CSV table of C-alpha atoms and ligand atoms in Angstrom, one decimal:
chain,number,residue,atom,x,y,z
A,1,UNK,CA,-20.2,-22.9,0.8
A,2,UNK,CA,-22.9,-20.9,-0.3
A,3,UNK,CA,-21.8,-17.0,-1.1
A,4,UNK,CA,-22.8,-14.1,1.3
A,5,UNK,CA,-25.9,-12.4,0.4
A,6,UNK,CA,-25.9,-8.5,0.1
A,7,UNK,CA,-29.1,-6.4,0.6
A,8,UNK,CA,-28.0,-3.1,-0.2
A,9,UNK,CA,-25.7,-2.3,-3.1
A,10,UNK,CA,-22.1,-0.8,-2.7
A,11,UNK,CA,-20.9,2.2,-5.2
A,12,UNK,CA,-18.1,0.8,-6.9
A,13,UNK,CA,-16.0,3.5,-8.8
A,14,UNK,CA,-13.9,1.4,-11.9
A,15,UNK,CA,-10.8,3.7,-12.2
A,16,UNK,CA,-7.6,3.6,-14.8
A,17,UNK,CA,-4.5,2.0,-15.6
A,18,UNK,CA,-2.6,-0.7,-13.6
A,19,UNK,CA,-4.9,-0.3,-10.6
A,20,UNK,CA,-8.0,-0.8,-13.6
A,21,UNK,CA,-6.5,-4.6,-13.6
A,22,UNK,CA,-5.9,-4.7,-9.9
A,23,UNK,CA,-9.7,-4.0,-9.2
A,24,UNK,CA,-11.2,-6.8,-11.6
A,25,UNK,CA,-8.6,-9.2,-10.3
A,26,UNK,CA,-9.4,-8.7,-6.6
A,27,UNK,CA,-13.3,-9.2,-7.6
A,28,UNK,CA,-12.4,-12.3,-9.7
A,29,UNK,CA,-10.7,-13.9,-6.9
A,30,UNK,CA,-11.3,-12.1,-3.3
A,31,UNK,CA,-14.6,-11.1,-4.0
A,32,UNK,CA,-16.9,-13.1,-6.3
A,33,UNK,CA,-16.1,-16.9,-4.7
A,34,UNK,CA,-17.3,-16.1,-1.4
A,35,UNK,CA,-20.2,-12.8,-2.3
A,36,UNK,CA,-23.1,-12.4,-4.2
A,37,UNK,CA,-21.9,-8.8,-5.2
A,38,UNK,CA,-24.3,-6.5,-5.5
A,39,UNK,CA,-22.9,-2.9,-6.8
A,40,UNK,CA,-24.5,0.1,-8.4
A,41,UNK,CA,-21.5,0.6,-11.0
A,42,UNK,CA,-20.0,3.9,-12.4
A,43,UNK,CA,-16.6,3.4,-14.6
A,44,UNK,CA,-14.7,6.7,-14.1
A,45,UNK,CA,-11.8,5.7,-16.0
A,46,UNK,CA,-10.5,8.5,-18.2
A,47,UNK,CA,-12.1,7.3,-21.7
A,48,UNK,CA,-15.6,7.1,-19.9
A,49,UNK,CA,-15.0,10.4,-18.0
A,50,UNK,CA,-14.3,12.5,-21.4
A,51,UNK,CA,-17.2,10.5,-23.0
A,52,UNK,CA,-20.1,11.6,-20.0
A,53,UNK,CA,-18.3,14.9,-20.0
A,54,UNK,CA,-17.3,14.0,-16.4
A,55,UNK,CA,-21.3,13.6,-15.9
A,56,UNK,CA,-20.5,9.6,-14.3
A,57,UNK,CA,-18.2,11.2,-11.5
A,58,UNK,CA,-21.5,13.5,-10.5
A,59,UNK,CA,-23.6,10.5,-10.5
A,60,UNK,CA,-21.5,8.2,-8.6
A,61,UNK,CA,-20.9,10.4,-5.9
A,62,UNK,CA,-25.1,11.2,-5.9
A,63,UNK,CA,-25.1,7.2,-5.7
A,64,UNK,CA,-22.8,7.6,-2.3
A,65,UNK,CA,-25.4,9.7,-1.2
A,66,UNK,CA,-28.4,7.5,-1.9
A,67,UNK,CA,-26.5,4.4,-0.7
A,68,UNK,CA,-24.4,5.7,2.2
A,69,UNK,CA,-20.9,3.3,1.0
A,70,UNK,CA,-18.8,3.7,-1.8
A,71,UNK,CA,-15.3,1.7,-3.2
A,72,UNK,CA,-13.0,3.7,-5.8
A,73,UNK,CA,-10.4,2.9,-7.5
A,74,UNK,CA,-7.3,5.0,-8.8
A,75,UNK,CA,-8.2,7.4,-11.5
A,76,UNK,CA,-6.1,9.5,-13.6
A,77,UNK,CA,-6.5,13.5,-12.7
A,78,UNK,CA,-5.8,14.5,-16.3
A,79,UNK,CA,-2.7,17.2,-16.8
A,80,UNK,CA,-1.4,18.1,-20.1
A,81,UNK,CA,0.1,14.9,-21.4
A,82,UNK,CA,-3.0,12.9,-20.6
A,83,UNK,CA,-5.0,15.6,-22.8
A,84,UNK,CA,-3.1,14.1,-25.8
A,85,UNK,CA,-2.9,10.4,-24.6
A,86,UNK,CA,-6.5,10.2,-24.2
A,87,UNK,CA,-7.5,12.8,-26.7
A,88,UNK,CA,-9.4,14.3,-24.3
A,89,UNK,CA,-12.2,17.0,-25.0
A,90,UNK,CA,-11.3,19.2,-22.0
A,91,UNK,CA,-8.8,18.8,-18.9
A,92,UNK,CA,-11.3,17.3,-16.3
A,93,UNK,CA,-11.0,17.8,-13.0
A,94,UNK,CA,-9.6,14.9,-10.3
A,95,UNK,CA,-12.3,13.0,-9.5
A,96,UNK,CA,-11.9,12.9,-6.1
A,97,UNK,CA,-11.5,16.9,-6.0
A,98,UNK,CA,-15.2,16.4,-7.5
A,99,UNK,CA,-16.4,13.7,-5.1
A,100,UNK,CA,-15.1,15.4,-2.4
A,101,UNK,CA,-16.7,18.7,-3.2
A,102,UNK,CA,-20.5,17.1,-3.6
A,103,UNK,CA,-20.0,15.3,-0.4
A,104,UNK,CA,-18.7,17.7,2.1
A,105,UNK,CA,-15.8,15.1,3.4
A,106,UNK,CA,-13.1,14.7,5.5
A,107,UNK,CA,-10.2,12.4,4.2
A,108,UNK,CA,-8.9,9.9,6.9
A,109,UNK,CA,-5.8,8.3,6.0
A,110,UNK,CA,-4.6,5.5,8.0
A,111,UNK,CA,-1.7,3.0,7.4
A,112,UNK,CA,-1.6,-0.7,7.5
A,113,UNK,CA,0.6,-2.2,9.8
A,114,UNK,CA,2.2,-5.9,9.3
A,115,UNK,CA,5.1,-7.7,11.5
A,116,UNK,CA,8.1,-7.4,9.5
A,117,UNK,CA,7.9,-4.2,8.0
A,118,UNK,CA,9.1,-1.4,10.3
A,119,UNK,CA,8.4,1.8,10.6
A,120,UNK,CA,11.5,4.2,10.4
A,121,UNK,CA,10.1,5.3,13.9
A,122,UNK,CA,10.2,2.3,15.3
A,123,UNK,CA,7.8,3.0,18.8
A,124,UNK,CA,4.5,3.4,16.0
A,125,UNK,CA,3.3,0.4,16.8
A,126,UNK,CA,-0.3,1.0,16.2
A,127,UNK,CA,-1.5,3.1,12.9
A,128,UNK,CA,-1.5,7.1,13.3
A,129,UNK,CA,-4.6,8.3,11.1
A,130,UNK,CA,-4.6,11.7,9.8
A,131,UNK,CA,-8.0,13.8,9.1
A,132,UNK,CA,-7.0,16.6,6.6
A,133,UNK,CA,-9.4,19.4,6.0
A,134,UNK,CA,-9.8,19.1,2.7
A,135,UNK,CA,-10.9,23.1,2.3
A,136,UNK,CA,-9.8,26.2,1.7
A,137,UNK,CA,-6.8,28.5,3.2
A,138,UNK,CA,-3.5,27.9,0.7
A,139,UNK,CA,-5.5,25.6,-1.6
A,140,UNK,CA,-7.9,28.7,-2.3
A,141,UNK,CA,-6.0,31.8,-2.3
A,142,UNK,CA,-5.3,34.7,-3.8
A,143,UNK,CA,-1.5,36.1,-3.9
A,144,UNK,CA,0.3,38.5,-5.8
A,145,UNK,CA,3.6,40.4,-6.2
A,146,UNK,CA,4.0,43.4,-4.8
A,147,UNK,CA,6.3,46.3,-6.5
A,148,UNK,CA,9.1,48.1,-4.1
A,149,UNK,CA,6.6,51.0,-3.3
A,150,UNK,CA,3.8,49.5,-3.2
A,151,UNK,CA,1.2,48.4,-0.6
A,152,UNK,CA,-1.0,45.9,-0.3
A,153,UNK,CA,-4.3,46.2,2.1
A,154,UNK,CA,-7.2,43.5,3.0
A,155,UNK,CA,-10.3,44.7,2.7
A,156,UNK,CA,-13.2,43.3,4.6
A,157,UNK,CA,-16.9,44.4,4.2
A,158,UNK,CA,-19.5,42.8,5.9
A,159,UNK,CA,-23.0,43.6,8.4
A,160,UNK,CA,-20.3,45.3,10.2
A,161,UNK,CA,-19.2,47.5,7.8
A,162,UNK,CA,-16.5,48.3,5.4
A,163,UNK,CA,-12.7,48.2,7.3
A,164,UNK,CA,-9.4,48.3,5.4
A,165,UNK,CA,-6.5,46.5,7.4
A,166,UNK,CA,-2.9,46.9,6.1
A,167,UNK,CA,-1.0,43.5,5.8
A,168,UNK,CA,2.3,45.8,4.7
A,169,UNK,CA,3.6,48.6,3.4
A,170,UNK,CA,6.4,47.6,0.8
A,171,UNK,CA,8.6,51.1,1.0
A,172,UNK,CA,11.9,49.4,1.1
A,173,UNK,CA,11.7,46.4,-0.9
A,174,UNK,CA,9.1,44.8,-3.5
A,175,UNK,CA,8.0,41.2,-2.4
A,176,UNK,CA,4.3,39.3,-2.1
A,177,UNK,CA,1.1,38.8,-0.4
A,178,UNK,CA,-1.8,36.7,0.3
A,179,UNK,CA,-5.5,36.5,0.7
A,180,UNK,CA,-6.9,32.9,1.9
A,181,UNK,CA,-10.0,32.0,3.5
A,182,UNK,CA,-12.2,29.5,5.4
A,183,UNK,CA,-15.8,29.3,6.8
A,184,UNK,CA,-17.4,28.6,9.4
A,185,UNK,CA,-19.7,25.8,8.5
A,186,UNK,CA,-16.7,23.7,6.4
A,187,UNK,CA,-14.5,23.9,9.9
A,188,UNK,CA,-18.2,23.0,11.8
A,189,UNK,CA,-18.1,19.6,9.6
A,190,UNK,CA,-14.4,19.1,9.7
A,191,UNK,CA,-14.8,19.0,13.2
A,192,UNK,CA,-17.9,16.9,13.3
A,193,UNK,CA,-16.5,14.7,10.8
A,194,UNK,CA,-13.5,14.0,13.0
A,195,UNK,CA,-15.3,13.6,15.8
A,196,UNK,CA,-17.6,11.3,14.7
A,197,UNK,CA,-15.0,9.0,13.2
A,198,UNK,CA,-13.2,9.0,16.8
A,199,UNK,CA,-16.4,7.4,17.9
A,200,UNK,CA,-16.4,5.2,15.5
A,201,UNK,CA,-13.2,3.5,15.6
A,202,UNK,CA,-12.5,4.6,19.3
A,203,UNK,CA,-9.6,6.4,19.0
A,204,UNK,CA,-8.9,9.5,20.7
A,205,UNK,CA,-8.2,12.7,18.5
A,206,UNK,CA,-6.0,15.5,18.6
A,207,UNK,CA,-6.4,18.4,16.9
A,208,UNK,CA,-3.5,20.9,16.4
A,209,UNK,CA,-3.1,24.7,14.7
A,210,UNK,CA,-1.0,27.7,14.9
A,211,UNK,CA,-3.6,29.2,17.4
A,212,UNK,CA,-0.7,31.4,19.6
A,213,UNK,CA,0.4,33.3,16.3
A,214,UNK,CA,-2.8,33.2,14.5
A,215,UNK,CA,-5.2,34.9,16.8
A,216,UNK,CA,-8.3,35.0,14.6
A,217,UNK,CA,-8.3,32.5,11.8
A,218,UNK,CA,-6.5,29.3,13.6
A,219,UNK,CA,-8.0,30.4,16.5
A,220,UNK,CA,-11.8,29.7,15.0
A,221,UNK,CA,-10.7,26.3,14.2
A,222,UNK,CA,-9.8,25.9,17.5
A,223,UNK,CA,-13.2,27.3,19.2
A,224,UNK,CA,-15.2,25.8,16.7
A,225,UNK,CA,-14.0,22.0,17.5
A,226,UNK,CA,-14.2,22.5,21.4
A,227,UNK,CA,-17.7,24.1,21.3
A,228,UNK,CA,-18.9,21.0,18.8
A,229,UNK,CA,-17.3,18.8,21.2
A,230,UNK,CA,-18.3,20.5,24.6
A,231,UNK,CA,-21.8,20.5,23.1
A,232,UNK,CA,-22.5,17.5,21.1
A,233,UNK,CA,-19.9,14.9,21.9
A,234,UNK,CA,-18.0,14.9,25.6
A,235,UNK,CA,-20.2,12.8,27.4
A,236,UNK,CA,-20.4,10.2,24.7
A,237,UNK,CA,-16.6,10.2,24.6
A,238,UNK,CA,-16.0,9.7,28.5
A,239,UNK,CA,-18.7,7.0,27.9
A,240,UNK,CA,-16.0,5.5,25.4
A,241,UNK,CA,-13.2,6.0,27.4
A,242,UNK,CA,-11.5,8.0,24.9
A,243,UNK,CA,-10.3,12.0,24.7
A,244,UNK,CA,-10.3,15.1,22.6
A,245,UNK,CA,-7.0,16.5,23.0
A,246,UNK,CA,-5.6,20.1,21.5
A,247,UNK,CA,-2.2,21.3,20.9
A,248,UNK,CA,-0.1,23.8,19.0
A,249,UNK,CA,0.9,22.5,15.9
A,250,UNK,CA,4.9,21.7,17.4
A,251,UNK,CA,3.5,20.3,20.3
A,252,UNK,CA,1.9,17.7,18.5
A,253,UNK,CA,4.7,17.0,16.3
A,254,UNK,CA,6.9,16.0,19.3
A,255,UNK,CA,4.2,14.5,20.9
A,256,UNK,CA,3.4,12.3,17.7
A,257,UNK,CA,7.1,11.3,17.4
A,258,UNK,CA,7.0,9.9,20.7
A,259,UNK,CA,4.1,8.4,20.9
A,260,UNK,CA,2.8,4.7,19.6
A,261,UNK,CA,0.5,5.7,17.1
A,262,UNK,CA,-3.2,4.7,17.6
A,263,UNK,CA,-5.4,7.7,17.6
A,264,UNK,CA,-6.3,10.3,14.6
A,265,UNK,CA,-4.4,14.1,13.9
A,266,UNK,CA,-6.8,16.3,12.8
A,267,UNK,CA,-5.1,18.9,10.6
A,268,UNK,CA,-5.4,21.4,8.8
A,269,UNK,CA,-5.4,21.8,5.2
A,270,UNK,CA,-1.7,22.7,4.4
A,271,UNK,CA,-0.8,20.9,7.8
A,272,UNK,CA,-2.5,17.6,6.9
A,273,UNK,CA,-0.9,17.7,2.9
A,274,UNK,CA,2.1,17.5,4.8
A,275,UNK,CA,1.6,15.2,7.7
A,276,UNK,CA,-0.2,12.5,5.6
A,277,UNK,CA,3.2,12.2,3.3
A,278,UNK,CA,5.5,12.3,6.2
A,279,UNK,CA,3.8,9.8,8.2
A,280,UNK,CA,2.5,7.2,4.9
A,281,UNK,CA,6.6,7.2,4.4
A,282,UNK,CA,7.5,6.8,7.8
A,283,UNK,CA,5.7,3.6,7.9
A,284,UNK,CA,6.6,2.4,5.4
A,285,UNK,CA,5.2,2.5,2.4
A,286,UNK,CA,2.1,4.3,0.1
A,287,UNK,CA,1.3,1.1,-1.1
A,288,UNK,CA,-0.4,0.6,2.2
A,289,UNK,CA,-1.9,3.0,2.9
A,290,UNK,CA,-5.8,3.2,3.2
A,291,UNK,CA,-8.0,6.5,2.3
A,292,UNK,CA,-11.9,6.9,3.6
A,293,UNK,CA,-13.6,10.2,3.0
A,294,UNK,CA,-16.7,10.4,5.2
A,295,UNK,CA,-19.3,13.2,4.9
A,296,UNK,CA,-21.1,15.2,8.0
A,297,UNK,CA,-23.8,13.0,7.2
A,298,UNK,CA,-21.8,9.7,7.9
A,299,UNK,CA,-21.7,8.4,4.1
A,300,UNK,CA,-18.1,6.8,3.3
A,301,UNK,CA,-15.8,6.4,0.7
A,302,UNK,CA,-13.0,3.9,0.8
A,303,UNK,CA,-10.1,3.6,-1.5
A,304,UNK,CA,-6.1,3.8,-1.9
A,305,UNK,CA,-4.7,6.4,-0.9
A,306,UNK,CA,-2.0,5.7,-4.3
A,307,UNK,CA,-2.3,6.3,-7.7
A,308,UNK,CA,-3.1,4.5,-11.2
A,309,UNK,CA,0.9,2.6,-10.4
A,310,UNK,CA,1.3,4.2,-14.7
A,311,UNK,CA,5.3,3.3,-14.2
A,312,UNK,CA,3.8,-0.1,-13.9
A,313,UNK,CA,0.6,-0.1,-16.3
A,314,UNK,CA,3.1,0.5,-19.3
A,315,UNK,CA,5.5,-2.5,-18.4
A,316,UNK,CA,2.2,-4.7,-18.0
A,317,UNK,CA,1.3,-3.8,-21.0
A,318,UNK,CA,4.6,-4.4,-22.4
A,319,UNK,CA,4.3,-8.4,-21.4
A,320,UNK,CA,5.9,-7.9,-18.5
A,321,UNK,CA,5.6,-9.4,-15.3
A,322,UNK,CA,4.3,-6.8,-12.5
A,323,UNK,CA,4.0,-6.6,-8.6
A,324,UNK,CA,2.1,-4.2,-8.0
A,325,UNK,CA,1.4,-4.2,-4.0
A,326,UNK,CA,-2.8,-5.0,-4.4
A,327,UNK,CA,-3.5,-4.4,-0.4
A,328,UNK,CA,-4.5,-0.6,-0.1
A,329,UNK,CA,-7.2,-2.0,-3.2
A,330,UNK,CA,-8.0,-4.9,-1.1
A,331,UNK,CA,-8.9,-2.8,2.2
A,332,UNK,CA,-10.6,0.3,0.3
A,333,UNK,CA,-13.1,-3.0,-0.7
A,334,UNK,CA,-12.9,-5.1,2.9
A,335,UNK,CA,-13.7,-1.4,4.6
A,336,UNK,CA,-16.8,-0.8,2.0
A,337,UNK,CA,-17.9,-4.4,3.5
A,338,UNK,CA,-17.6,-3.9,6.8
A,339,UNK,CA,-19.3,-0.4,7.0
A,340,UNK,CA,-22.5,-1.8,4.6
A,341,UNK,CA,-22.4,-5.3,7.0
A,342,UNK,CA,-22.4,-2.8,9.9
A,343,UNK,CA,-24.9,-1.0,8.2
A,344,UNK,CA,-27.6,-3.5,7.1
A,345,UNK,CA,-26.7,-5.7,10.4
A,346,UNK,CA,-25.1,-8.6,7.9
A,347,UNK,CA,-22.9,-10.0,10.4
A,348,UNK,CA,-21.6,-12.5,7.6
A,349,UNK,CA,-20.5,-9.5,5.1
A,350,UNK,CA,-18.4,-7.9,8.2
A,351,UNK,CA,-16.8,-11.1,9.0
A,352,UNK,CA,-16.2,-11.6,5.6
A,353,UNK,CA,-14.4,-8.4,5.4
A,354,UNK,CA,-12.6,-9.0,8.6
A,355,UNK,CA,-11.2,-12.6,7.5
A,356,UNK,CA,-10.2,-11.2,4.1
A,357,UNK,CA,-7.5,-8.4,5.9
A,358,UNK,CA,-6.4,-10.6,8.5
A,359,UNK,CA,-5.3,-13.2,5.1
A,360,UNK,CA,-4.0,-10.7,3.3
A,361,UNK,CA,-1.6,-9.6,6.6
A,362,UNK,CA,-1.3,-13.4,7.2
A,363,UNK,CA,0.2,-14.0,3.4
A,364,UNK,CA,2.9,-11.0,4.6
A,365,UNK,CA,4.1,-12.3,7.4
A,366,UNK,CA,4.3,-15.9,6.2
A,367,UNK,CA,6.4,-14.3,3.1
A,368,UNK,CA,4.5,-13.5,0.3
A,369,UNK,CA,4.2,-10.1,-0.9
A,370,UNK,CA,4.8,-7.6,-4.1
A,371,UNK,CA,8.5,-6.3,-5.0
A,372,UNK,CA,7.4,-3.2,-2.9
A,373,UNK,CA,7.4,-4.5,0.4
A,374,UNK,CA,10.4,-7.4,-0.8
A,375,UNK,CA,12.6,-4.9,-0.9
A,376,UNK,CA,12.0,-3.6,3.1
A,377,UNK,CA,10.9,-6.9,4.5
A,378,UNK,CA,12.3,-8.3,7.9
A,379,UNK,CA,11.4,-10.9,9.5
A,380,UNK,CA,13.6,-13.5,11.6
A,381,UNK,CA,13.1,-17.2,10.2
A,382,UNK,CA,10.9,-16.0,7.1
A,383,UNK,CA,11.9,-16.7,3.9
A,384,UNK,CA,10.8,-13.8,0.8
A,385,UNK,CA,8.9,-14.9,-2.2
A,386,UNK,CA,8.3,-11.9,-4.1
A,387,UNK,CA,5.3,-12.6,-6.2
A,388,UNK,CA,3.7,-10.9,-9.1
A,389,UNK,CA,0.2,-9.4,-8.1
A,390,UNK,CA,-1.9,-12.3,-9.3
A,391,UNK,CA,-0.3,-14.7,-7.3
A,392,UNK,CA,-0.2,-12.5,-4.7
A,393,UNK,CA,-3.8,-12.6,-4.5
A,394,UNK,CA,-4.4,-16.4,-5.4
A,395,UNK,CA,-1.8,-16.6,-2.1
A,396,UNK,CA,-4.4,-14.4,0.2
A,397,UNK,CA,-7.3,-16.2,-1.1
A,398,UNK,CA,-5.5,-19.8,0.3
A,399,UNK,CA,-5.4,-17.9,3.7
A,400,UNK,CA,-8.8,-17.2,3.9
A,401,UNK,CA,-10.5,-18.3,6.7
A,402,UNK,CA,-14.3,-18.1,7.1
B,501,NAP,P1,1.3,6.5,-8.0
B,501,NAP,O1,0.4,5.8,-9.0
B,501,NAP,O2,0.9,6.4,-6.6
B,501,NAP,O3,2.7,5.8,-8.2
B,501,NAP,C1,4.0,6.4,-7.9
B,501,NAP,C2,5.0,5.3,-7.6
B,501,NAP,O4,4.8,4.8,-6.3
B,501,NAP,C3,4.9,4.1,-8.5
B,501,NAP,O5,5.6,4.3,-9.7
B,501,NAP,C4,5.5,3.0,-7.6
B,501,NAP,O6,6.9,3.1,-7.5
B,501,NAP,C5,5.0,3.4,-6.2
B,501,NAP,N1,3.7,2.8,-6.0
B,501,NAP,C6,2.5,3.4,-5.8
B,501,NAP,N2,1.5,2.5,-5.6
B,501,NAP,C7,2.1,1.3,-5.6
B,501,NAP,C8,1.6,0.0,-5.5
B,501,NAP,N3,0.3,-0.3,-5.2
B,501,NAP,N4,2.5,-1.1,-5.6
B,501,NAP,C9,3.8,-0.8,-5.8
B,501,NAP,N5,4.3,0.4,-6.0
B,501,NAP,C10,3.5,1.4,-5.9
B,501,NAP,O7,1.5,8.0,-8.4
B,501,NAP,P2,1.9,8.7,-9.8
B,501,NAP,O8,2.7,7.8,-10.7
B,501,NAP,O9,2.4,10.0,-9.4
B,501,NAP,O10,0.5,8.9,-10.5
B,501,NAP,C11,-0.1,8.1,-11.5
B,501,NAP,C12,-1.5,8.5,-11.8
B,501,NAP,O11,-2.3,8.3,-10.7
B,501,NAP,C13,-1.6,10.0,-12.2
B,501,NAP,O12,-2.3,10.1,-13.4
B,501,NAP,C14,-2.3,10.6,-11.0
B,501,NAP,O13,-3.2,11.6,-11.5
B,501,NAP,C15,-3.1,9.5,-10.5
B,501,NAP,N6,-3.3,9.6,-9.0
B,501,NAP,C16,-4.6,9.2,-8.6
B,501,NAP,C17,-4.9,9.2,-7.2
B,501,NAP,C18,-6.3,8.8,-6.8
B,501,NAP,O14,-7.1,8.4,-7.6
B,501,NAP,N7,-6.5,8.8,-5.5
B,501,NAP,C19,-3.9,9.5,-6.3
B,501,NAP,C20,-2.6,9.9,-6.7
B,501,NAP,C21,-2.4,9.9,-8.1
B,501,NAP,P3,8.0,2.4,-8.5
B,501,NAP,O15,7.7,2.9,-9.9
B,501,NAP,O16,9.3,2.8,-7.9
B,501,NAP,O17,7.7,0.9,-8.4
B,502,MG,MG1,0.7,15.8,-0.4
């Protein structure tokens, strides 16, 4: 069979440790039988990150903006211990933190759902994908402790002038406050960038805040996404048959846990830190779970939404025998396919990309899978092999279907 011919590259983003291996394996034998693999290639493992002076994360995330789709693996986001690991000349920033920042995303997190592993709420039959706003509020504050005594005022000054609003006056008891923020034109995107990806994978979205108890700031969030939508996207939606839907925050947190999944929560920031861990877990497990950050200009970035797997690296590198679950690798690459098939209308790269997932789901619910997913497994009539990730991967390949 002659391989599938690429006309535009893909970014491909080499990361660290275990999920380093994982990435060259799937290439070895996923990718490079069946594509001619054309990739403008950055290596943002740690070594070549303190090397660049973090310069290669810049430029690979310029490349996702020349390019439009982007792969990345795992990195390490260095903390103290790494600084003496890897000898490092300065504690560099997370890499996606970075990537994030130059692209303006959204992060969509969706999980991957195969018969025979359950989710502890077992009526999720289709994947719920949470849209965090990645911006602002908690995650850029300002807070401080406050004496018994003491007060503690906002102060706003602006065309409108200068105003002083008390948040509390402290007379009985000493205790803390808060500044936090947001603007308008990162909530503008958010909203866009949810809204977009609705259309995309035609799903409805909901979108849920505090809006009754925070009149002014949740309250923006909410205008913001129904004037966007009223505006720029409601007739393309009823064209799709699918909805824009807000609720307060506990609303949609019943109405999530008794529904079937198969539309995307947009959250906020704190609310969708929270959400994404809650829901990953209740489905299973974060070894299958998929991450895509998409831009208001509609460039993409696909990866795992795990990390380098270190618990793992060491024992591999120790001689031993790992299993480390290779699918949330394997669909950050099949997703990259798909968006540059859909993209440069290569209908043979998307089916390519489509026959790859549905092997890798096939080889799970025939039996084969990493220790991970061994361990919570169920299926009546099929027998377990646990496999280490190699053969894991050789077993996928067998199921591929073209
Ligand atoms: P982690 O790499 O996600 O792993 C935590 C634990 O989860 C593992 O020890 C393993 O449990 C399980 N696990 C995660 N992925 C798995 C997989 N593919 N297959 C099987 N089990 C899997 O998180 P971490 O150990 O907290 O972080 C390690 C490094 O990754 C850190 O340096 C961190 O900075 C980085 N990180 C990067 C990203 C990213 O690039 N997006 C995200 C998160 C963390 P068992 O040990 O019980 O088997
Ligand atoms: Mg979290």
């Amino acid at each position: 069979m002659a391989k599938i011919k690429m006309t535009t590259p893909i970014v491909e983003m080499q990361g660290d440790e275990m999920t380093r291996y994982i990435w060259d394996w799937i290439k070895e034998i996923l990718i490079n039988p069946y594509v001619d693999l054309r990739t403008d290639f950055y290596d943002l493992g740690l070594g070549e990150r303190d090397k660049t002076d973090d310069q290669v994360t810049v430029e690979s995330a310029n490349a996702i903006k020349k390019y439009g789709v982007g792969v990345k693996c795992a990195t390490i986001t260095p903390n103290a211990g790494r600084m003496t690991e890897y000898n490092l000349k300065q504690m560099w920033k997370s890499p996606n933190g970075t990537i994030r920042a130059i692209l303006d995303g959204t992060v969509f997190r969706a999980p991957i759902l195969v018969e025979g592993i359950i989710p502890y709420i077992p009526t999720w039959t289709a994947p719920i994908t949470i849209a965090r706003h990645a911006y602002g509020d908690i995650y850029k504050n300002v807070e401080s402790k406050v004496a018994k005594g003491g007060s503690a005022k906002l102060v706003i000054d602006d065309e409108n002038g200068k105003r002083e609003i008390e948040i509390f006056d402290y007379a009985k008891s000493g205790g803390i406050a808060m500044g936090m923020h947001n603007t308008d034109e990162s909530i503008t995107s958010f909203a866009r960038a949810c809204l977009n990806y609705g259309l995309d994978t035609k799903q409805d979205v909901w979108f849920s805040t505090k809006d009754t108890i925070s009149k002014i700031y949740d309250h923006t969030f909410k205008d913001i996404f129904e004037e966007i939508f009223n505006a720029e996207y409601k007739e393309r939606y009823e064209a799709a048959g699918i909805e824009y839907f807000y609720t307060l925050i506990d609303d949609a947190v019943a109405r999530v846990i008794r529904s079937n999944g198969g539309f995307i929560w947009a959250c906020k920031n704190y609310d969708g830190d929270v959400m994404s861990d809650m829901v990953a877990t209740a489905y299973g497990s974060l070894a299958m779970m998929t991450s895509v950050l998409v831009s208001p200009e509609g460039h993409v970035e696909y990866e795992a939404a795990h990390g380098t797997v270190t618990r793992h690296y060491y024992k591999y590198l120790k001689g031993e025998d790992t299993s480390t679950n290779p699918i949330a690798t394997i669909f950050a690459w099949t997703g990259a396919f798909r968006k540059r098939g859909q993209m440069d209308s290569n209908i043979e790269l998307v089916a390519y990309a489509d026959a790859v997932e549905r092997a890798s789901i096939k080889a799970i619910e025939n039996g084969y899978m990493t220790g991970d997913l061994a361990m919570i497994f169920k299926k009546e009539g099929t027998n377990v092999v646990k496999c280490n990730t190699r053969d894991f991967l050789i077993k996928i390949a067998e199921y591929i279907e073209l």
